[in-house]
C-alpha positions in Angstrom: 112.8 194.1 36.3 112.6 190.4 35.3 113.8 187.8 37.8 114.5 184.2 36.9 114.3 181.7 39.8 115.6 178.4 38.3 115.5 176.8 41.8 111.7 176.3 41.6 112.1 173.8 38.7 110.8 170.4 39.8 113.5 167.8 40.2 113.3 165.3 37.3 113.4 161.7 38.5 115.2 158.9 36.8 113.4 156.6 34.3 112.9 153.8 36.8 111.6 156.1 39.5 109.4 157.9 37.0 107.7 154.7 36.1 107.3 153.7 39.7 105.6 157.0 40.6 103.1 156.7 37.7 102.2 153.1 38.4 101.9 153.7 42.1 99.4 156.5 41.4 97.5 154.3 39.0 97.3 151.5 41.5 96.0 153.9 44.3 93.4 155.8 42.2 91.9 153.1 40.1 90.0 149.8 41.0 92.3 146.8 41.5 90.1 143.7 41.7 88.1 142.0 39.0 85.4 139.8 40.5 84.3 136.6 38.8 80.7 137.8 38.5 81.6 140.8 36.3 80.2 141.0 32.8 82.7 141.1 29.9 81.8 144.7 29.2 82.7 145.7 32.8 86.0 143.8 32.6 86.8 145.6 29.3 86.1 149.0 30.9 88.3 148.0 33.9 91.4 147.6 31.9 90.7 150.4 29.5 90.4 152.8 32.4 93.8 151.7 33.8 95.5 152.3 30.4 93.9 155.7 29.9 94.7 156.8 33.5 98.3 155.8 33.1 98.6 157.7 29.8 97.1 160.9 31.4 99.6 160.7 34.3 102.5 160.4 31.9 101.2 163.3 29.9 100.7 165.5 32.9 104.2 164.8 34.4 106.0 165.3 31.1 104.1 168.5 30.3 105.0 169.9 33.7 108.7 169.3 33.0 108.5 170.9 29.6 106.8 173.9 31.0 109.1 174.4 34.0 112.3 174.4 32.0 112.7 177.7 30.1 113.2 178.2 26.4 116.5 179.7 25.5 114.9 182.0 23.0 112.7 183.6 25.7 115.2 184.4 28.4 117.9 187.0 28.6 121.0 186.5 26.4 123.1 186.5 29.6 121.4 183.4 30.9 121.4 181.8 27.5 125.2 182.2 27.1 125.7 181.1 30.7 123.7 177.9 30.1 125.6 177.3 26.9 128.9 177.6 28.8 127.9 175.4 31.7 125.6 172.7 30.0 125.9 173.0 26.2 122.9 174.6 24.6 122.5 172.0 21.9 122.3 169.1 24.4 119.7 171.1 26.4 117.4 171.6 23.4 117.9 167.9 22.3 116.8 166.7 25.8 113.6 168.8 25.8 112.8 167.6 22.3 113.2 164.0 23.3 110.8 164.6 26.3 108.2 166.1 23.9 108.6 163.1 21.6 108.2 160.7 24.5 104.9 162.4 25.5 103.5 161.9 22.0 104.7 158.3 21.9 103.0 157.5 25.2 99.7 158.9 23.9 100.0 156.9 20.7 100.8 153.7 22.6 97.8 154.3 24.8 95.5 154.6 21.8 96.9 151.4 20.2 96.5 149.3 23.4 93.0 150.6 24.0 92.1 149.5 20.5 93.7 146.1 21.1 91.8 145.7 24.4 88.5 146.4 22.6 89.3 143.8 19.9 90.6 141.0 22.1 88.2 141.3 24.9 85.3 141.5 22.5 86.3 138.0 21.3 85.7 136.6 24.8 82.4 134.6 24.9 79.6 135.5 27.2 79.9 132.5 29.6 78.0 132.4 32.9 80.3 130.3 35.3 77.4 129.6 37.7 74.8 128.4 35.1 74.1 124.8 34.3 76.7 124.0 31.7 77.6 121.1 29.3 81.3 121.2 28.3 82.3 119.3 25.1 86.0 118.3 24.7 88.1 115.8 22.8 90.5 115.4 19.9 90.1 117.6 16.8 87.5 116.6 14.1 85.7 114.1 16.3 82.2 115.8 15.9 82.1 118.3 18.8 80.8 121.3 16.7 78.3 119.0 14.9 76.9 117.9 18.3 76.4 121.5 19.6 74.7 122.5 16.3 72.3 119.6 16.7 71.2 120.2 20.3 71.3 124.1 20.4 70.5 127.1 18.2 74.2 127.8 17.7 75.8 127.9 14.2 79.4 126.7 14.6 81.4 126.2 11.4 81.9 122.5 10.6 84.7 121.4 8.2 86.3 118.1 7.5 89.7 119.1 8.8 91.3 119.6 12.3 91.2 122.8 14.4 88.2 124.3 12.6 87.1 125.6 16.0 89.7 128.1 17.3 87.8 129.6 20.2 85.0 128.9 22.7 81.5 128.8 21.2 78.4 129.0 23.4 75.0 127.7 22.7 71.8 127.3 24.7 69.3 124.5 25.0 66.3 123.5 27.2 65.8 120.4 29.4 63.1 120.0 32.0 61.9 123.6 31.4 65.4 124.9 32.4 67.9 126.8 30.3 71.3 125.0 29.8 74.6 126.4 28.5 76.6 124.3 26.1 80.2 125.1 25.4 82.2 123.9 22.4 85.9 123.9 23.0 88.8 123.6 20.5 90.5 120.2 19.9 93.2 119.0 22.4 96.2 117.0 21.4 98.0 114.5 23.6 101.3 116.2 24.6 102.7 118.0 27.7 101.0 121.1 29.0 104.0 123.4 28.2 103.8 122.3 24.6 100.2 123.2 24.1 99.4 126.3 22.0 96.9 129.1 22.8 94.0 127.4 21.1 94.4 124.2 23.2 94.8 126.3 26.4 91.3 127.7 25.9 89.9 124.2 26.4 92.2 123.5 29.4 91.1 126.7 31.1 87.4 125.8 30.5 87.9 122.4 32.0 89.8 123.8 35.0 87.5 126.6 36.1 84.0 125.7 35.0 81.7 123.5 37.1 80.0 121.6 34.3 79.1 118.2 33.0 81.9 117.0 30.7 81.2 115.2 27.4 84.4 113.6 26.2 83.7 112.9 22.5 85.5 110.0 20.8 85.6 108.9 17.1 85.1 105.2 16.8 85.8 105.1 13.0 89.2 106.8 13.1 88.1 109.3 10.4 89.4 112.1 12.6 93.0 110.9 12.0 93.5 109.4 15.5 93.0 105.9 16.7 91.0 104.8 19.7 94.3 104.1 21.6 95.4 107.7 21.0 92.1 109.1 22.2 92.3 106.9 25.3 95.8 108.2 26.0 94.4 111.8 25.8 91.7 110.9 28.3 94.3 109.6 30.7 96.5 112.7 30.4 93.6 115.2 31.1 91.8 112.9 33.6 92.8 115.1 36.6 90.8 118.0 35.1 87.6 115.8 35.3 87.7 115.5 39.1 84.4 116.0 40.9 82.6 116.6 37.5 79.9 114.5 35.9 81.6 112.8 33.0 80.2 111.0 29.9 82.1 109.3 27.1 80.2 110.0 23.9 81.3 107.6 21.1 80.5 109.4 17.8 80.3 108.3 14.1 78.6 105.0 14.8 77.1 105.1 11.3 80.7 104.4 10.0 81.8 102.1 12.8 79.1 100.5 15.0 80.0 99.5 18.5 79.2 95.9 17.9 81.8 95.5 15.1 84.7 97.0 17.1 87.8 94.8 17.7 88.0 93.1 21.1 91.0 95.2 22.2 89.3 98.5 21.4 86.1 97.4 23.1 88.0 96.4 26.3 89.8 99.8 26.2 86.5 101.7 26.0 85.1 99.7 29.0 88.1 100.6 31.0 87.7 104.3 30.2 84.0 104.1 31.1 84.9 102.6 34.5 87.4 105.4 35.2 84.9 108.0 34.1 82.4 106.6 36.6 84.9 106.7 39.4 86.1 110.2 38.4 82.5 111.6 38.4 82.0 110.1 41.9 78.5 108.8 41.3 77.1 106.7 44.1 75.7 103.6 42.4 75.5 100.1 43.7 76.2 98.2 40.5 79.6 99.1 39.0 78.8 97.7 35.6 75.6 99.7 35.4 77.5 102.8 36.5 80.0 102.3 33.6 77.3 101.6 31.1 75.6 104.9 31.9 78.9 106.8 31.3 79.5 105.2 27.9 77.0 106.3 25.2 77.0 106.1 21.4 75.6 108.5 18.9 75.9 109.7 15.2 75.7 113.4 14.5 75.1 112.6 10.8 72.0 110.5 11.3 70.9 112.1 14.7 70.9 108.7 16.2 71.5 108.8 20.0 72.2 112.6 20.0 69.3 113.6 22.2 70.0 110.6 24.5 73.5 111.8 25.1 72.2 115.3 25.8 69.5 114.1 28.2 71.9 111.8 30.1 74.5 114.6 30.6 71.8 117.0 31.8 70.4 114.4 34.2 73.8 113.6 35.6 74.6 117.2 36.2 71.3 117.8 38.0 72.0 114.8 40.2 75.5 116.0 40.9 74.3 119.5 41.9 71.8 118.0 44.2 74.4 115.8 45.9 76.7 118.9 46.3 73.9 120.9 47.9 73.0 118.0 50.2 76.6 117.9 51.4 76.9 121.6 52.1 76.3 123.3 55.4 73.3 125.3 54.1 71.1 122.2 53.9 70.4 122.3 57.6 69.0 125.8 57.4 66.8 124.8 54.5 65.5 121.7 56.2 64.5 123.7 59.3 62.3 125.9 57.2 60.6 123.0 55.3 57.6 121.0 56.6 56.1 118.1 54.6 52.4 117.6 55.6 51.3 113.9 55.6 47.5 113.4 56.0 46.4 111.1 58.8 44.3 108.0 58.1 40.7 108.8 59.0 39.2 105.3 58.5 39.9 102.1 56.6 37.2 102.6 54.0 38.3 102.2 50.4 37.6 105.2 48.2 38.3 104.3 44.5 38.5 107.0 41.9 35.2 108.0 40.4 33.7 110.5 38.0 31.0 112.8 39.3 27.5 112.4 37.8 27.4 115.9 36.3 30.7 115.4 34.5 29.6 111.9 33.3 26.4 113.3 31.9 28.3 116.0 30.0 30.7 113.3 28.7 27.7 111.2 27.5 26.2 114.2 25.7 29.5 114.9 24.1 29.8 111.3 22.9 26.2 111.4 21.5 26.9 114.6 19.6 30.1 113.0 18.2 28.3 109.8 17.1 25.1 111.4 15.5 25.2 113.3 12.2 26.5 116.7 12.6 24.3 119.7 11.8 25.2 123.2 10.8 24.7 124.3 14.4 27.2 121.6 15.6 29.7 122.7 13.0 29.2 126.3 14.0 29.9 125.5 17.7 32.9 123.4 16.8 34.5 126.1 14.6 34.3 129.2 16.8 30.6 130.0 17.1 28.4 132.7 15.4 30.4 135.4 13.7 33.4 133.2 13.2 32.1 130.1 11.4 31.0 130.6 7.8 28.7 128.0 6.3 29.8 126.4 3.0 27.3 127.2 0.2 28.7 124.8 -2.3 28.6 121.5 -0.4 25.0 120.7 -1.6 25.7 121.4 -5.2 24.7 118.5 -7.5 27.6 118.2 -9.9 29.0 115.3 -12.0 32.1 115.3 -9.8 32.1 116.3 -6.1 35.7 117.6 -6.5 34.3 120.5 -8.6 32.5 122.0 -5.7 35.5 123.8 -4.3 36.7 125.1 -7.7 37.2 128.9 -7.8 34.9 130.4 -10.5 35.8 134.1 -11.3 32.9 136.6 -11.4 34.6 139.1 -13.7 36.8 138.3 -16.7 38.2 140.8 -19.2 35.8 143.5 -17.8 32.7 141.4 -18.3 30.4 139.6 -16.0 30.8 135.8 -16.3 27.1 135.2 -15.5 26.1 137.1 -18.7 27.8 134.5 -20.9 26.5 131.3 -19.2 24.0 129.4 -21.4 22.8 126.0 -20.3 22.0 125.1 -23.9 25.3 126.3 -25.4 26.3 122.8 -26.6 22.9 122.3 -28.5 23.3 125.7 -30.1 26.8 124.9 -31.1 25.6 121.7 -32.8 22.9 123.6 -34.6 25.3 126.2 -35.9 27.7 123.5 -37.1 24.9 121.6 -38.8 23.6 124.8 -40.5 27.1 125.6 -41.7 27.5 122.2 -43.2 24.1 122.5 -45.0 25.1 125.9 -46.4 28.4 124.6 -47.7 26.7 121.6 -49.3 24.1 123.9 -51.0 26.9 126.2 -52.2 28.7 123.3 -53.8 25.5 122.0 -55.4 24.7 125.4 -57.0 28.4 125.8 -58.0 28.8 129.2 -56.4 32.4 130.3 -56.5 33.7 133.4 -54.9 35.0 135.9 -57.3 38.4 137.5 -57.1 38.8 141.3 -57.0 41.0 141.1 -60.1 37.9 140.0 -62.1 35.7 142.9 -61.1 35.2 146.0 -63.2 35.9 149.7 -62.1 32.2 150.3 -61.2 32.1 147.0 -59.2 35.3 147.9 -57.4 34.0 151.3 -56.5 30.8 149.8 -55.1 32.8 147.2 -53.2 34.9 149.9 -51.6 31.8 151.9 -50.7 30.2 148.8 -49.1 33.4 148.1 -47.1 33.6 151.7 -45.9 29.9 151.6 -44.9 30.4 148.4 -43.1 33.4 149.8 -41.2 31.4 152.9 -40.2 28.5 150.7 -38.9 30.9 148.5 -37.0 32.6 151.6 -35.3 29.1 153.1 -34.5 28.0 149.8 -33.0 31.2 149.5 -30.8 30.7 153.1 -29.7 27.1 152.6 -28.6 28.1 149.3 -26.9 30.9 151.0 -25.0 28.8 154.0 -23.8 25.5 152.1 -23.5 24.0 154.6 -26.1 24.3 157.3 -23.5 25.7 160.0 -25.8 24.9 163.7 -25.2 22.9 165.6 -27.9 24.9 168.4 -29.4 22.8 171.6 -29.8 22.8 173.2 -33.3 24.6 176.3 -32.2 27.5 174.1 -31.0 27.4 171.8 -34.0 30.7 172.8 -35.6 30.4 170.2 -38.4 27.1 171.7 -39.5 25.5 168.3 -39.8 21.9 169.4 -39.2 21.3 171.9 -42.0 18.3 172.9 -44.0 19.8 171.5 -47.2 20.3 168.1 -45.5 16.7 168.1 -44.3 15.5 168.9 -47.9 17.6 166.1 -49.4 16.3 163.7 -46.8 12.6 164.6 -47.4 13.1 164.3 -51.1 14.6 160.8 -50.7 11.5 159.9 -48.8 9.2 161.1 -51.6 8.0 164.3 -49.9 7.9 167.9 -51.1 10.4 169.8 -48.9 9.3 173.3 -50.1 7.0 174.3 -47.3 9.3 172.9 -44.7 12.3 174.8 -46.1 10.3 178.1 -46.2 9.2 177.6 -42.6 12.7 177.0 -41.5 13.9 180.1 -43.3 11.1 182.3 -41.9 11.9 181.2 -38.4 15.5 182.1 -38.9 14.5 185.5 -40.2 12.2 186.1 -37.3 15.1 185.4 -34.9 17.1 188.1 -36.6 14.4 190.7 -36.0 12.8 190.9 -39.4 9.1 191.0 -40.0 7.4 187.7 -40.8 5.5 187.6 -44.1 2.2 186.0 -43.4 0.3 187.2 -46.5 1.5 184.2 -48.5 -0.1 181.8 -46.0 -3.7 181.0 -46.9 -6.4 180.0 -44.6 -6.3 176.5 -45.8 -2.5 176.2 -45.6 -0.6 173.1 -45.0 -0.2 171.5 -41.6 3.5 172.4 -41.7 2.6 176.1 -41.3 2.1 176.9 -37.7 2.8 180.7 -37.8 -0.9 181.7 -37.6 -1.7 184.8 -35.4 -4.2 182.8 -33.3 -2.8 181.6 -30.0 -4.7 178.5 -30.4 -3.0 177.7 -33.7 0.4 178.7 -32.3 0.2 176.2 -29.5 3.2 173.9 -29.8 3.0 170.2 -29.4 4.5 169.0 -26.1 7.0 166.2 -26.1 5.8 163.0 -24.5 7.6 162.2 -21.1 9.3 158.8 -20.8 7.6 156.7 -18.0 9.6 156.1 -14.9 9.1 152.3 -15.2 10.9 152.2 -18.5 14.4 150.8 -18.4 17.0 153.1 -19.8 20.4 151.8 -21.1 23.0 151.6 -18.4 20.6 151.5 -15.4 21.4 147.8 -14.7 17.9 146.5 -14.6 16.7 143.4 -16.4 13.2 144.6 -17.2 10.6 147.1 -16.1 9.2 144.8 -13.5 12.6 144.6 -11.7 12.9 148.4 -11.8 9.4 149.0 -10.4 10.2 146.5 -7.6 13.5 148.3 -6.8 11.7 151.6 -6.7 9.1 150.3 -4.2 11.8 148.9 -1.9 13.6 152.2 -2.0 10.5 154.2 -1.1 9.7 151.8 1.7 13.2 152.1 3.2 12.9 155.9 3.6 9.3 156.0 4.6 9.9 155.7 8.4 12.9 158.1 8.2 10.9 160.8 6.5 8.0 160.3 8.9 10.4 160.8 11.8 11.9 163.9 10.1 15.4 162.4 10.3 18.4 163.5 8.3 18.9 161.6 5.1 21.7 161.1 2.6 20.6 164.1 0.6 20.6 166.5 3.5 23.4 168.8 4.2 25.8 167.5 6.9 28.0 169.6 9.1 30.4 167.3 11.0 31.6 169.8 13.5 29.2 172.6 14.4 31.8 174.5 16.4 35.3 174.0 15.0 38.0 174.7 17.5 40.0 177.1 15.3 37.0 179.5 15.2 35.7 179.2 18.7 38.9 179.1 20.8 41.6 181.7 21.7 43.0 183.9 24.3 41.2 186.9 25.8 43.1 190.1 26.3 42.7 192.7 29.0 39.2 193.9 29.1 38.1 191.4 26.4 35.4 188.8 27.1 34.8 187.7 23.6 37.1 185.4 21.6 39.9 186.6 19.4 
């Protein structure tokens, strides 16, 4: 039996109470304080956590309401009709649908605001409120961004119109081995606080909360669009923000309008501003005019004149101000109690002027003598890193027509050839001789009346001979180039592999006939040897006892002894070995034998011996041993 207990349904609060319940739970279960030392990433996570926690609470409460209230399609028809009579079924379904839509809307709004938090908080600059800071402020287009680009590694956009800088930009610089933070603020206009827009309020917030040295930048030329009177009025309106801060008035664009050529009224106005700046920064100086002079500085960001002076003055004033603040604090007494300055007591009244020890003076004199005398290669070696580092110049003693030629780079190899092979000291004389010989030949040809003949005047036989000569010349040229390219180191092709059949008996006979010799006996001998190779019997009856010297097929072993080829001596230079002559080759062979003599005597391993790098490779001599096994696997 199914029982429905509708009294267990949670009471649905009103809209206002529902919001109070969710926000109260968010306040109790999430962090509530953002400290000033938090990094920007931690602040971003703080607010994102609150948004996500609120969304999850809304989702949980609305889901509980939707699950507690029954669906009309799932309950008994009696209860469905009863609810329709009492509450109207359509209104009931419409209310549950609106709750479901509200849950989805809350989730979507949560995602949108988390995305906005990431975008907006990521735009916040990483400013350290406790670091040494220089804060630049003033009217728009007076040169604030140009100044920060000059003294830091920042890259702020600079344009010739107002409000180019729309947010806070941070750069860093160094002064007295300390890191300094420089902040560029957007331009501020002279109107009431409630009329200032968001961009101007960024500068106001920085002036209010940051303990920094303030640089109020002014444009003397008026190129920014505002006069000196208007800029002075802005200084007066925001002067309360400069209280207890080192303040400097930086007059920019002196390249367009020097301070000396200003009208008397504008000059008097600047002096008054400088005095007020000195009073505002609360510097303790005896001379009021000197105090005002130190607060009023000129510069030009275009020519860099006075830029570093303004930066150094602002940093020095901030350091002095921080020291004064620390001296006035209560912690100074605790620090002074732990400090002790030791002052040496006077031992006697004897004067002890500064002096140089004798050992140091002797080394100094030696150094001066080395510097005055002529430097040797040893001195140059010691001065340029010592042995192994210094490399002596081999060309500084060359005797050339011009000393500037000594350091010219001469290539060793060009187009695949050694340059030294083509160097001839008498090349100019040889060139003159060739030119003289050519002139003599031309003169002799003109005297004899020799005229070159045209091919059209030649007959058929002469043309055929000319073609044969040209073909032979081409073949000889190709053969010469082949031998030159391979250094005449061509392999000899055996006859059995000679596919072109160049070395035949007929060719041999024709060659012997052209030499005026009878080739009959040589051809018969060649044929008889070819027959003997095929297994036929040799016919020796035709050979008489007094036969020709070409016949060597006599039965006697003494007559059948073959002539041995003569061996080429080792000292002879072969093509391609790289030796100039036989003497150079013999000398190289002696040096090579002498180099291996001691190694062979000691029976040491040479370059021709077999080398085994690893006698016991790991993959052959390592492994696991199984049960009962003592050898390797």
